[in-house]
Short mmCIF file of N, CA, C and O in Angstrom, two decimals:
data_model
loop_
_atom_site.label_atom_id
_atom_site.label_comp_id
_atom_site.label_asym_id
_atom_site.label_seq_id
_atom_site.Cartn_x
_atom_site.Cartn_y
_atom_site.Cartn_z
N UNK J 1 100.67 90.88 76.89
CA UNK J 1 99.80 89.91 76.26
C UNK J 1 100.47 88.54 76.34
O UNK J 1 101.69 88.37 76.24
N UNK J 2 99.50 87.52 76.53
CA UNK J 2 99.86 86.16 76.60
C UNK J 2 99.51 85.21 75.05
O UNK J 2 98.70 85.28 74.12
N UNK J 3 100.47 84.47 75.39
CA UNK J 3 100.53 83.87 73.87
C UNK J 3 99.41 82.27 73.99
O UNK J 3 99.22 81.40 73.14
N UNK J 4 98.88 82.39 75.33
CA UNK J 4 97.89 81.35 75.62
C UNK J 4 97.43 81.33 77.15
O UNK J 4 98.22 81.83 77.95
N UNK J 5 96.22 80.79 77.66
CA UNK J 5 95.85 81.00 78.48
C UNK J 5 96.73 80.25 79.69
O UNK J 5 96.86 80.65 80.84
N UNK J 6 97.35 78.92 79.04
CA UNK J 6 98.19 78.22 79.94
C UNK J 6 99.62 79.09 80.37
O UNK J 6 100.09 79.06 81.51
N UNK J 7 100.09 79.68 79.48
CA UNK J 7 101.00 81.08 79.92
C UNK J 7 100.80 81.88 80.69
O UNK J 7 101.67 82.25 81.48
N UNK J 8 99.25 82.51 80.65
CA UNK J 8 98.79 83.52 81.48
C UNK J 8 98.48 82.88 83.10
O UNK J 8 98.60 83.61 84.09
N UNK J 9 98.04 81.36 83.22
CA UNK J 9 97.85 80.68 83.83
C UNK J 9 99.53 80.72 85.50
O UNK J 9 99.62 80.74 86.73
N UNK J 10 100.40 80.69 84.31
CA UNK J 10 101.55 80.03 84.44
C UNK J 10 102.46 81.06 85.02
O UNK J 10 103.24 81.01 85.97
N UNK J 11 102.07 82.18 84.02
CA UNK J 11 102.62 83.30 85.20
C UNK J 11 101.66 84.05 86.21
O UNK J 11 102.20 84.66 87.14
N UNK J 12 100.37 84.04 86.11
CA UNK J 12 99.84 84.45 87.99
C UNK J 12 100.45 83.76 88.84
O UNK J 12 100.82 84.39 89.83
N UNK J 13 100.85 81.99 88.78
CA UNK J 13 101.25 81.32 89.60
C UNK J 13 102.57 82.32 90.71
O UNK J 13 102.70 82.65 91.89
N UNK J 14 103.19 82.45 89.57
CA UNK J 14 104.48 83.15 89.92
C UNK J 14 104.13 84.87 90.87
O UNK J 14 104.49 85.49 91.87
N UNK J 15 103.35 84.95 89.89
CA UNK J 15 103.09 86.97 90.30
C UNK J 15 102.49 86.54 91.61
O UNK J 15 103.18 86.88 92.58
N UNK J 16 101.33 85.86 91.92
CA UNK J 16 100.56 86.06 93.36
C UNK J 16 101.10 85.96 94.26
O UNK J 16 100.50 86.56 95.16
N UNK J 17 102.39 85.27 94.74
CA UNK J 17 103.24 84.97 95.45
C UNK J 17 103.95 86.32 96.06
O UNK J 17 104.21 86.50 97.25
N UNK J 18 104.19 87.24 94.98
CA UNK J 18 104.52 88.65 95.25
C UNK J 18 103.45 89.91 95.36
O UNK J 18 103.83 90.84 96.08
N UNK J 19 102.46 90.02 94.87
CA UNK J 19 101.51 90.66 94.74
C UNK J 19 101.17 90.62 96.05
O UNK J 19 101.21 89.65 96.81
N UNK J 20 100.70 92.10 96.37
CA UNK J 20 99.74 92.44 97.39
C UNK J 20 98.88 93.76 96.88
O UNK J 20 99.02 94.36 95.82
N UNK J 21 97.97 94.02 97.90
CA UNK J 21 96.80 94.51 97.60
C UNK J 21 97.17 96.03 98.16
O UNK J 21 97.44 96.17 99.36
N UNK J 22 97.18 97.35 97.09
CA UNK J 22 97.37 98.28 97.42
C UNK J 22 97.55 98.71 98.76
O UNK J 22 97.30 97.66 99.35
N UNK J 23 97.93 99.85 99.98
CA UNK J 23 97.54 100.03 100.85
C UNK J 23 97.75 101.49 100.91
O UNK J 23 98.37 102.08 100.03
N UNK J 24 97.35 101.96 101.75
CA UNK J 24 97.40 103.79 102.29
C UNK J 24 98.85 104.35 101.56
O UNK J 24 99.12 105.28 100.81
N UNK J 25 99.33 103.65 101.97
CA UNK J 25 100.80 104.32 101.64
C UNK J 25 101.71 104.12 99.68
O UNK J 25 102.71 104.67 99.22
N UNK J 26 100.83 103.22 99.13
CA UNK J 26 100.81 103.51 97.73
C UNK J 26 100.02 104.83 97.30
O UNK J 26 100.27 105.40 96.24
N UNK J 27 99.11 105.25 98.15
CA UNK J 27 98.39 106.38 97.54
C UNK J 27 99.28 107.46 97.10
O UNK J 27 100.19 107.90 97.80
N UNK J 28 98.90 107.99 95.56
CA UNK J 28 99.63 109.04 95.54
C UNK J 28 99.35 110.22 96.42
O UNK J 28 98.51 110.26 97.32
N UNK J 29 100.09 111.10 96.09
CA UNK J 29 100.33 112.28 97.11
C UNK J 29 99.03 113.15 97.18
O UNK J 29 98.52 113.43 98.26
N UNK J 30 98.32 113.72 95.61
CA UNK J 30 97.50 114.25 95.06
C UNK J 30 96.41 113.54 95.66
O UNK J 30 95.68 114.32 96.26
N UNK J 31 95.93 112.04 95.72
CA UNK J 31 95.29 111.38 96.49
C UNK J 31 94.82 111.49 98.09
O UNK J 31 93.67 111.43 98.54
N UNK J 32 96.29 111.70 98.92
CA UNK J 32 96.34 111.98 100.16
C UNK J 32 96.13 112.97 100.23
O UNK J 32 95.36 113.25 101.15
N UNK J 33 96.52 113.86 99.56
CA UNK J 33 95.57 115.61 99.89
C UNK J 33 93.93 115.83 99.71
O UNK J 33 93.37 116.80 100.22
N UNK J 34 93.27 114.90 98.99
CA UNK J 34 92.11 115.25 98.73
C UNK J 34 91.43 114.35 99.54
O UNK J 34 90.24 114.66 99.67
N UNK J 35 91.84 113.17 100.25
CA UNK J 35 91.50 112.74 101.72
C UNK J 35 92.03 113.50 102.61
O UNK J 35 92.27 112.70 103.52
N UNK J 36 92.39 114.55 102.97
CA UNK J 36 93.15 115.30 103.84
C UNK J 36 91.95 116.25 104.05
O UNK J 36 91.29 116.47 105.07
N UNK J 37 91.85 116.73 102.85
CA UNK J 37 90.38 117.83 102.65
C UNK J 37 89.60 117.52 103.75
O UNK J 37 89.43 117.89 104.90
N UNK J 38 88.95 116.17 102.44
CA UNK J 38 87.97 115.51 102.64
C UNK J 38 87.36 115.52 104.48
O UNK J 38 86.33 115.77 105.10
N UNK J 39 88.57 115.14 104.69
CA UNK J 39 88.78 114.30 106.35
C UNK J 39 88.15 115.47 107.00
O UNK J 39 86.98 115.52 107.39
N UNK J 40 89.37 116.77 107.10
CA UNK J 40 88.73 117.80 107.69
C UNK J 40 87.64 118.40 107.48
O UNK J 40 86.99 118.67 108.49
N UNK J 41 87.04 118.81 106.13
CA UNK J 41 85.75 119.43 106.15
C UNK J 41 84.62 118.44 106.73
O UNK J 41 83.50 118.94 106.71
N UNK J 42 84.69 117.18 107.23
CA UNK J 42 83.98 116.50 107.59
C UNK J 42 84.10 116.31 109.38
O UNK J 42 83.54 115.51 110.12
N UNK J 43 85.08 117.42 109.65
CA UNK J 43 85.50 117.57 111.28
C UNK J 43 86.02 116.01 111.08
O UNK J 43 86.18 115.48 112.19
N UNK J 44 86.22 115.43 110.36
CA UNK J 44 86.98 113.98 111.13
C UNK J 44 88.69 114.40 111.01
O UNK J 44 89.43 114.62 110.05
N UNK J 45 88.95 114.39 112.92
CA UNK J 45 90.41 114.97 113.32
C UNK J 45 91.23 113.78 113.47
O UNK J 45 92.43 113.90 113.27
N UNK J 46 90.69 112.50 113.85
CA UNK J 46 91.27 111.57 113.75
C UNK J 46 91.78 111.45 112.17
O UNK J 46 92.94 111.51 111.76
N UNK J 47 90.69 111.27 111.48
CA UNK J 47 91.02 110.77 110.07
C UNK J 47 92.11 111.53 109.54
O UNK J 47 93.04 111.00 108.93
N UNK J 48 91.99 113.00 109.78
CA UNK J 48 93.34 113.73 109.63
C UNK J 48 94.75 113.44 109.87
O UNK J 48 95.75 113.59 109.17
N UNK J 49 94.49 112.79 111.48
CA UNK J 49 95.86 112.38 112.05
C UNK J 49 96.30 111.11 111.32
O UNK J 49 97.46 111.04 110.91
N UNK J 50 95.53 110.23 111.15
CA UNK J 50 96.07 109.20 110.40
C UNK J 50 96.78 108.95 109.49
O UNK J 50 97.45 107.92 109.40
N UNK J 51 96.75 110.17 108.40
CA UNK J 51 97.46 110.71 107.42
C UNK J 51 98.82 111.82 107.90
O UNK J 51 99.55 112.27 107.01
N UNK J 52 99.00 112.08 108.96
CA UNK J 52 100.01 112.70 109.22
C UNK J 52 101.48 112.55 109.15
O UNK J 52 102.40 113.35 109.28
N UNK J 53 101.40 111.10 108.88
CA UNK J 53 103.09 110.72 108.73
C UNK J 53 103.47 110.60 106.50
O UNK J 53 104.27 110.12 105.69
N UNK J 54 102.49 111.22 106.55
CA UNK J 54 102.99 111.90 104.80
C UNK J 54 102.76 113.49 105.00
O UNK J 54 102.60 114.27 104.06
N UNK J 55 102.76 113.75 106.04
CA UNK J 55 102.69 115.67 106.24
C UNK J 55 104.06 115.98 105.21
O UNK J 55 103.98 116.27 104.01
N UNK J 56 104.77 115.90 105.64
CA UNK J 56 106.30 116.11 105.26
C UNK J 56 106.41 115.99 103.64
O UNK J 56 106.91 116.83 102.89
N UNK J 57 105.64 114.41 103.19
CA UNK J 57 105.98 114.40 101.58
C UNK J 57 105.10 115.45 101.04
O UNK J 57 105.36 116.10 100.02
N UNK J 58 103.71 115.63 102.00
CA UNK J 58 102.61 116.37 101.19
C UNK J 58 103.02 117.83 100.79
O UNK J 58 102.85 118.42 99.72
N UNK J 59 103.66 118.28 102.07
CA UNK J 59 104.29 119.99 102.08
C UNK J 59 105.43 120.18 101.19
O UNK J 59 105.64 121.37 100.95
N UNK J 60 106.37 119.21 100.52
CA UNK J 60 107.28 118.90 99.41
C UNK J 60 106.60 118.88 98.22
O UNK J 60 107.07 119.30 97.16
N UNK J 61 105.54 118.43 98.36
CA UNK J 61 105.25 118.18 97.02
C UNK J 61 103.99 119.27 96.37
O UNK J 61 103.35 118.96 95.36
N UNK J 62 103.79 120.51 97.08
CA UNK J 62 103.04 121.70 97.02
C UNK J 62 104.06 122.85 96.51
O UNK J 62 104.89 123.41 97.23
N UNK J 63 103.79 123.16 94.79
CA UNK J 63 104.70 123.71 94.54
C UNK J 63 103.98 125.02 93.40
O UNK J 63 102.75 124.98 93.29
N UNK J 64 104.66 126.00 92.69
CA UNK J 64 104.49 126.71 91.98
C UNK J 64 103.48 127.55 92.35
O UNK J 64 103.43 127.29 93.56
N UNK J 65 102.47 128.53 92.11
CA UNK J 65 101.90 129.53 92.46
C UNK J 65 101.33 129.12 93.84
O UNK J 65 101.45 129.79 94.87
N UNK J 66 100.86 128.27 93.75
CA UNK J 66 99.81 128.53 95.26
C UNK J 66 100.35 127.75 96.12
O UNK J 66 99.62 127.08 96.85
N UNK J 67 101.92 127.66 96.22
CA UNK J 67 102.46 126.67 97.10
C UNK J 67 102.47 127.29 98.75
O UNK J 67 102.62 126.41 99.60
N UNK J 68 102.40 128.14 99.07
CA UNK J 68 102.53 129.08 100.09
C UNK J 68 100.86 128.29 100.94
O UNK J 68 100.54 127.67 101.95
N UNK J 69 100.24 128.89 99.63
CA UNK J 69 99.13 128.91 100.60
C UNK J 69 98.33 127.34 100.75
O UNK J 69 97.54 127.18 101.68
N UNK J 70 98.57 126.36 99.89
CA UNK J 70 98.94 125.27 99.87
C UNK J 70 99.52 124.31 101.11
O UNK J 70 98.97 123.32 101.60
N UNK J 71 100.40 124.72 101.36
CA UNK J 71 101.30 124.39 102.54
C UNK J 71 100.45 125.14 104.27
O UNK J 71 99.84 124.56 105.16
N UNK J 72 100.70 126.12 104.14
CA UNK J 72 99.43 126.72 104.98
C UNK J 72 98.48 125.86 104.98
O UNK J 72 98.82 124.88 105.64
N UNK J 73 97.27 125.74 104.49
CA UNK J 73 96.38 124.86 104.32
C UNK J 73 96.68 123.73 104.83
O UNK J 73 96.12 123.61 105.92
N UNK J 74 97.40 122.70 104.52
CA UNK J 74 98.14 121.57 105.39
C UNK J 74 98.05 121.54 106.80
O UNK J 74 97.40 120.96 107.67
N UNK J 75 99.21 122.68 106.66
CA UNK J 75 99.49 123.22 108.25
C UNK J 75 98.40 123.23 108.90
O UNK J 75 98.40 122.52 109.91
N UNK J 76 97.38 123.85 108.64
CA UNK J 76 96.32 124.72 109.25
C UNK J 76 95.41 122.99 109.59
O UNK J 76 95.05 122.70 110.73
N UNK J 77 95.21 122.21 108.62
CA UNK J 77 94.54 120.82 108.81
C UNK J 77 94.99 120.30 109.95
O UNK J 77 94.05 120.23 110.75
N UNK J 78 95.98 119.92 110.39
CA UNK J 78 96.78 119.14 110.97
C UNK J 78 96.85 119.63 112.48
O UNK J 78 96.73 118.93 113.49
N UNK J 79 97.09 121.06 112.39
CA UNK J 79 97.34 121.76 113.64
C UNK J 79 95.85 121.81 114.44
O UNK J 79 95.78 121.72 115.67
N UNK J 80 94.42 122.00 113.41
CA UNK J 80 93.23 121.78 114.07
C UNK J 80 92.90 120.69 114.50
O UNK J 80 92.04 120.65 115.39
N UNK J 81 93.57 119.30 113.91
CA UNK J 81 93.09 118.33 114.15
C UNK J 81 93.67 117.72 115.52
O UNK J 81 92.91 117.06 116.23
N UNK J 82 95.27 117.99 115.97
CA UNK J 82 95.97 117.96 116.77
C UNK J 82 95.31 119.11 117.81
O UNK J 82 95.04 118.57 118.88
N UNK J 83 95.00 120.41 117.80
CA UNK J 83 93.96 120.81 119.08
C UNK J 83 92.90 120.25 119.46
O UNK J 83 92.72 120.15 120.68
N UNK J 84 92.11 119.86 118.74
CA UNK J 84 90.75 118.89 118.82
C UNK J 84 91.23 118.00 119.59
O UNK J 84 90.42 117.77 120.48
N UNK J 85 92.33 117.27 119.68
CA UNK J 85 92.67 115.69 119.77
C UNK J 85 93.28 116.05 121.35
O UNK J 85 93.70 115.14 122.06
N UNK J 86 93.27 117.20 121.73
CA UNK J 86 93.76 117.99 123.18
C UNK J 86 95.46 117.34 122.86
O UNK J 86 96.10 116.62 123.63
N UNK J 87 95.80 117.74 121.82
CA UNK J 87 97.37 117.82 121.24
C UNK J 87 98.13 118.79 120.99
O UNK J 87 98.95 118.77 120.07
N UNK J 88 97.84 120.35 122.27
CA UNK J 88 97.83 121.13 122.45
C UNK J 88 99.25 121.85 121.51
O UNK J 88 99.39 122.67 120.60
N UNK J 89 100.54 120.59 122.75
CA UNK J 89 102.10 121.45 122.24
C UNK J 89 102.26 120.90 120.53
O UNK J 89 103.13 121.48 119.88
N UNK J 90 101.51 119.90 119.88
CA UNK J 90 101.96 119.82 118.84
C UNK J 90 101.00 120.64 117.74
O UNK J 90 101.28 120.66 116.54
N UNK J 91 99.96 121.24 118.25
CA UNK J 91 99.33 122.20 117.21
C UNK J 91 99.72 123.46 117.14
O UNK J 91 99.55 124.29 116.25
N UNK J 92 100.52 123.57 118.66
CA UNK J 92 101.39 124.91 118.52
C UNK J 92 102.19 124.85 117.63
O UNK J 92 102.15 125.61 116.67
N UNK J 93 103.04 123.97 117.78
CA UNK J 93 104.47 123.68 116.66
C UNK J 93 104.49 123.69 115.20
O UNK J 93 105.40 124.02 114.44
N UNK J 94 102.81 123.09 114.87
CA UNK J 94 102.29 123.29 112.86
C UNK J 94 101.98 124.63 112.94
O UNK J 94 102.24 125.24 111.90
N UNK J 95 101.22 125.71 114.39
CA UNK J 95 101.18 127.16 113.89
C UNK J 95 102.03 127.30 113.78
O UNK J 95 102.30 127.52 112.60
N UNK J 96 103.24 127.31 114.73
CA UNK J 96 104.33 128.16 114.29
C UNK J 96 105.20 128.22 113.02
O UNK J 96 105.89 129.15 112.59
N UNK J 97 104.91 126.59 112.38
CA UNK J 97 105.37 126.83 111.26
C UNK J 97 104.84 127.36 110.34
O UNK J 97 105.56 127.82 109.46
N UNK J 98 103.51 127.46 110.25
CA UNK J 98 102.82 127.88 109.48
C UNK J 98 102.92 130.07 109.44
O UNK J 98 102.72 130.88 108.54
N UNK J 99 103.30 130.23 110.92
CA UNK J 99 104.17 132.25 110.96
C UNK J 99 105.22 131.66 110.07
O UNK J 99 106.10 132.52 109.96
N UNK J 100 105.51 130.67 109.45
CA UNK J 100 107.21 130.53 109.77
C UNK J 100 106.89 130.58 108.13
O UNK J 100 107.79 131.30 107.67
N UNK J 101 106.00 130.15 107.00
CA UNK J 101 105.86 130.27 105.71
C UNK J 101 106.40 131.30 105.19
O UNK J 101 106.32 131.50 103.98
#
């Protein structure tokens, strides 16, 4: 809270200078999985891939009972979207990890 509008004034000056506007990669994790869904049940394989360089935090952060199948699921997104994309040796490599659960 500001003790006047010329304060509040006085510090945006300061904040906008640093401020920027959310982007993909502030999204939380829980966020990126339910665009992950999203992406695939909608066959969009691109939209999948786009999100692929948080594969790694997403499969970390899948935990307690249904983490297995959780992670699978991932796997299984990624690896379809990478065959679709004729990304043959790298959809092999998410099955295999996915025998590898």
């Amino acid at each position: 809270s500001y003790c006047s509008a010329e304060c509040q004034r006085e510090a945006w000056r300061r904040h906008k200078k640093m401020c920027r506007e959310p982007t993909e990669e502030d999204l939380p994790l829980d966020a990126v999985l339910e665009k992950v869904r999203a992406l695939s049940d909608a066959d969009d394989n691109t939209g999948v891939l786009r999100w692929e360089h948080r594969l790694e935090d997403l499969l970390t952060a899948c935990t307690g009972e249904t983490s297995h199948d959780e992670q699978d699921e991932l796997l299984s997104y990624f690896a379809c979207a990478h065959n679709h994309a004729g990304n043959e040796q790298r959809s092999a490599d998410l099955h295999l990890r996915r025998a590898e659960l």
